Amino acid sequence: MKKIKAGLVQQKCTGNKSENIAKSVEEIKICASQGAELVILQELHSSLYFCQTEDTDMFDLAETIPGPATETFSKVAKETGVVLVTSLFEKRAAGLYHNTAVVFEKDGSVAGIYRKMHIPDDPSYYEKFYFTPGDLGFNPVKTSLGNLGVLICWDQWYPEAARLMALAGAEILIYPTAIGWEPSDTQEEKARQLGAWMISQRGHAVANGLPVIGVNRTGYEGDPSGIGNGITFWGNSFVAGPQGEIIYQFSSEYEQSEVVEIDLSRSEDVRRIWPFLRDRRIDEYDEIVKRYRD
């Protein structure tokens, strides 16, 4: 049996980058002290979610990889002996930026990176202004704990991304996330949005016979322009098993760090009774690459 203990860090962020990073580092250490072998941080955990507005000054938050943030997280990964999944605002070149997950091995080395592929451009989520779509494809990061299918936030709505990770040998799907409610939404609408978010990712677990980890931020962050109402990030970080079953779910409004045991060997058992990969009609899917079947 192949079981791992995964630490999920759900936190609030402020406008102080150093404080945010220090808080993340402390929570990584806490998870490690509780037996975590793998720790996952939320999307863009070093800052406020700056994509609520289009402001060129926000590009100053970006860092090269390697850079100061990667040095900090490399050090804590090595110190604690965990595989660590981080989410950074990458400066690749002048005027070229990515939303990038950096995965560190237990010895502090960079095991691999993933650049966010699907980039939203919606009210309060103006990410296309900041991020160039990823160009590394959907490839799992190989680590000492297994092959991690790391995707990022908006990617979680696309079954194609999860499937391609699974077909490349991912043993678990991981989604660092920053998503929340518009404060004026009704309770009914909030419930629908949260439900859709969880159903979508649980569906990826079922369709691919893989466990899924979603780590979301929490807390209210105002719109610095004053035009919008801000975002109340809905937390609810969770772990789902390969049949979509909820293994653990966080609260909506509180900061939490929890260590959850995940049995990766269950994927073999589940895929034997639900052999979706075997029954795929790959000879009939050629039109899936079209934008729309007019």
Short mmCIF file of N, CA, C and O in Angstrom, two decimals, residues 185-234:
data_model
loop_
_atom_site.label_atom_id
_atom_site.label_comp_id
_atom_site.label_asym_id
_atom_site.label_seq_id
_atom_site.Cartn_x
_atom_site.Cartn_y
_atom_site.Cartn_z
N ASP A 185 -23.58 38.49 -3.67
CA ASP A 185 -24.28 37.29 -4.13
C ASP A 185 -25.23 36.79 -3.04
O ASP A 185 -24.93 36.89 -1.84
N THR A 186 -26.35 36.25 -3.45
CA THR A 186 -27.29 35.67 -2.50
C THR A 186 -26.71 34.38 -1.92
O THR A 186 -25.79 33.79 -2.48
N GLN A 187 -27.26 33.93 -0.82
CA GLN A 187 -26.79 32.68 -0.23
C GLN A 187 -27.02 31.51 -1.17
O GLN A 187 -26.21 30.58 -1.24
N GLU A 188 -28.12 31.58 -1.92
CA GLU A 188 -28.41 30.51 -2.87
C GLU A 188 -27.36 30.47 -3.98
O GLU A 188 -26.89 29.39 -4.37
N GLU A 189 -26.97 31.65 -4.47
CA GLU A 189 -25.96 31.71 -5.52
C GLU A 189 -24.60 31.27 -4.98
O GLU A 189 -23.84 30.56 -5.67
N LYS A 190 -24.29 31.66 -3.78
CA LYS A 190 -23.02 31.23 -3.18
C LYS A 190 -22.96 29.72 -3.06
O LYS A 190 -21.93 29.09 -3.34
N ALA A 191 -24.07 29.11 -2.65
CA ALA A 191 -24.11 27.65 -2.52
C ALA A 191 -23.94 26.98 -3.88
O ALA A 191 -23.24 25.96 -3.99
N ARG A 192 -24.56 27.55 -4.91
CA ARG A 192 -24.42 26.97 -6.26
C ARG A 192 -22.97 27.03 -6.74
O ARG A 192 -22.45 26.07 -7.32
N GLN A 193 -22.31 28.18 -6.51
CA GLN A 193 -20.93 28.33 -6.97
C GLN A 193 -19.99 27.38 -6.25
O GLN A 193 -19.14 26.72 -6.88
N LEU A 194 -20.11 27.33 -4.94
CA LEU A 194 -19.25 26.43 -4.17
C LEU A 194 -19.49 24.98 -4.55
O LEU A 194 -18.55 24.19 -4.71
N GLY A 195 -20.76 24.63 -4.72
CA GLY A 195 -21.10 23.27 -5.11
C GLY A 195 -20.51 22.90 -6.46
O GLY A 195 -19.96 21.81 -6.64
N ALA A 196 -20.60 23.83 -7.42
CA ALA A 196 -20.05 23.57 -8.75
C ALA A 196 -18.54 23.37 -8.69
O ALA A 196 -17.98 22.50 -9.38
N TRP A 197 -17.89 24.18 -7.87
CA TRP A 197 -16.43 24.09 -7.72
C TRP A 197 -16.02 22.72 -7.19
O TRP A 197 -15.10 22.09 -7.72
N MET A 198 -16.70 22.25 -6.18
CA MET A 198 -16.35 20.96 -5.61
C MET A 198 -16.75 19.81 -6.53
O MET A 198 -15.99 18.84 -6.71
N ILE A 199 -17.92 19.91 -7.13
CA ILE A 199 -18.38 18.85 -8.04
C ILE A 199 -17.42 18.68 -9.21
O ILE A 199 -17.09 17.56 -9.61
N SER A 200 -16.96 19.80 -9.75
CA SER A 200 -16.06 19.74 -10.89
C SER A 200 -14.79 18.96 -10.56
O SER A 200 -14.37 18.06 -11.30
N GLN A 201 -14.18 19.28 -9.44
CA GLN A 201 -12.94 18.61 -9.07
C GLN A 201 -13.18 17.16 -8.64
O GLN A 201 -12.38 16.27 -8.94
N ARG A 202 -14.27 16.93 -7.94
CA ARG A 202 -14.60 15.54 -7.58
C ARG A 202 -14.87 14.72 -8.84
O ARG A 202 -14.54 13.52 -8.88
N GLY A 203 -15.42 15.37 -9.86
CA GLY A 203 -15.63 14.69 -11.13
C GLY A 203 -14.32 14.27 -11.78
O GLY A 203 -14.22 13.19 -12.37
N HIS A 204 -13.30 15.13 -11.65
CA HIS A 204 -11.98 14.76 -12.19
C HIS A 204 -11.43 13.54 -11.45
O HIS A 204 -10.78 12.67 -12.06
N ALA A 205 -11.67 13.48 -10.15
CA ALA A 205 -11.23 12.33 -9.37
C ALA A 205 -11.90 11.06 -9.89
O ALA A 205 -11.23 10.04 -10.14
N VAL A 206 -13.21 11.12 -10.08
CA VAL A 206 -13.95 9.95 -10.53
C VAL A 206 -13.54 9.53 -11.94
O VAL A 206 -13.25 8.36 -12.21
N ALA A 207 -13.51 10.49 -12.86
CA ALA A 207 -13.24 10.18 -14.27
C ALA A 207 -11.85 9.60 -14.48
O ALA A 207 -11.63 8.83 -15.42
N ASN A 208 -10.92 9.95 -13.59
CA ASN A 208 -9.53 9.51 -13.76
C ASN A 208 -9.07 8.51 -12.70
O ASN A 208 -7.95 8.02 -12.77
N GLY A 209 -9.94 8.23 -11.74
CA GLY A 209 -9.57 7.28 -10.70
C GLY A 209 -8.39 7.74 -9.87
O GLY A 209 -7.53 6.94 -9.50
N LEU A 210 -8.35 9.04 -9.56
CA LEU A 210 -7.23 9.61 -8.84
C LEU A 210 -7.72 10.45 -7.66
O LEU A 210 -8.77 11.09 -7.75
N PRO A 211 -6.96 10.52 -6.57
CA PRO A 211 -7.29 11.47 -5.51
C PRO A 211 -7.03 12.90 -5.98
O PRO A 211 -6.20 13.13 -6.87
N VAL A 212 -7.75 13.84 -5.40
CA VAL A 212 -7.64 15.26 -5.74
C VAL A 212 -7.46 16.07 -4.47
O VAL A 212 -8.13 15.82 -3.46
N ILE A 213 -6.55 17.04 -4.53
CA ILE A 213 -6.38 18.00 -3.44
C ILE A 213 -6.61 19.40 -3.98
O ILE A 213 -5.98 19.81 -4.96
N GLY A 214 -7.53 20.14 -3.37
CA GLY A 214 -7.77 21.54 -3.72
C GLY A 214 -7.47 22.40 -2.50
O GLY A 214 -8.05 22.18 -1.43
N VAL A 215 -6.56 23.37 -2.65
CA VAL A 215 -6.19 24.23 -1.53
C VAL A 215 -6.52 25.68 -1.89
O VAL A 215 -5.90 26.27 -2.78
N ASN A 216 -7.51 26.23 -1.22
CA ASN A 216 -8.02 27.56 -1.52
C ASN A 216 -7.66 28.53 -0.39
O ASN A 216 -7.47 28.12 0.76
N ARG A 217 -7.60 29.80 -0.71
CA ARG A 217 -7.37 30.81 0.33
C ARG A 217 -8.70 31.17 0.99
O ARG A 217 -9.77 30.80 0.51
N THR A 218 -8.63 31.90 2.07
CA THR A 218 -9.83 32.33 2.78
C THR A 218 -9.69 33.80 3.15
O THR A 218 -8.63 34.40 2.99
N GLY A 219 -10.79 34.39 3.62
CA GLY A 219 -10.76 35.79 4.05
C GLY A 219 -11.24 36.75 2.97
O GLY A 219 -11.26 36.43 1.79
N TYR A 220 -11.62 37.94 3.41
CA TYR A 220 -12.08 38.99 2.50
C TYR A 220 -10.91 39.86 2.05
O TYR A 220 -10.07 40.26 2.86
N GLU A 221 -10.88 40.15 0.74
CA GLU A 221 -9.89 41.07 0.20
C GLU A 221 -10.63 42.12 -0.64
O GLU A 221 -11.34 41.78 -1.59
N GLY A 222 -10.48 43.37 -0.26
CA GLY A 222 -11.17 44.45 -0.95
C GLY A 222 -10.60 44.74 -2.32
O GLY A 222 -9.44 44.42 -2.62
N ASP A 223 -11.41 45.37 -3.14
CA ASP A 223 -10.96 45.82 -4.46
C ASP A 223 -10.23 47.15 -4.26
O ASP A 223 -10.84 48.15 -3.86
N PRO A 224 -8.93 47.21 -4.53
CA PRO A 224 -8.17 48.44 -4.28
C PRO A 224 -8.63 49.62 -5.12
O PRO A 224 -8.39 50.77 -4.75
N SER A 225 -9.31 49.36 -6.23
CA SER A 225 -9.79 50.45 -7.08
C SER A 225 -11.07 51.06 -6.53
O SER A 225 -11.44 52.18 -6.89
N GLY A 226 -11.76 50.33 -5.65
CA GLY A 226 -13.03 50.80 -5.12
C GLY A 226 -14.20 50.62 -6.06
O GLY A 226 -15.34 50.95 -5.73
N ILE A 227 -13.94 50.07 -7.24
CA ILE A 227 -15.01 49.87 -8.22
C ILE A 227 -15.83 48.62 -7.88
O ILE A 227 -17.06 48.64 -7.91
N GLY A 228 -15.15 47.55 -7.57
CA GLY A 228 -15.83 46.31 -7.21
C GLY A 228 -16.05 46.20 -5.71
O GLY A 228 -15.61 47.05 -4.93
N ASN A 229 -16.73 45.14 -5.32
CA ASN A 229 -17.04 44.91 -3.91
C ASN A 229 -16.02 44.03 -3.22
O ASN A 229 -16.19 43.69 -2.04
N GLY A 230 -14.96 43.64 -3.92
CA GLY A 230 -13.98 42.75 -3.34
C GLY A 230 -14.39 41.30 -3.47
O GLY A 230 -15.41 40.97 -4.09
N ILE A 231 -13.59 40.43 -2.89
CA ILE A 231 -13.84 38.99 -2.96
C ILE A 231 -13.76 38.41 -1.55
O ILE A 231 -12.83 38.69 -0.80
N THR A 232 -14.75 37.58 -1.21
CA THR A 232 -14.69 36.79 0.01
C THR A 232 -14.27 35.38 -0.40
O THR A 232 -15.08 34.61 -0.92
N PHE A 233 -13.00 35.08 -0.23
CA PHE A 233 -12.50 33.77 -0.64
C PHE A 233 -13.13 32.69 0.24
O PHE A 233 -13.18 32.83 1.46
N TRP A 234 -13.61 31.63 -0.40
CA TRP A 234 -14.51 30.72 0.31
C TRP A 234 -13.82 29.51 0.95
O TRP A 234 -14.49 28.61 1.47
#
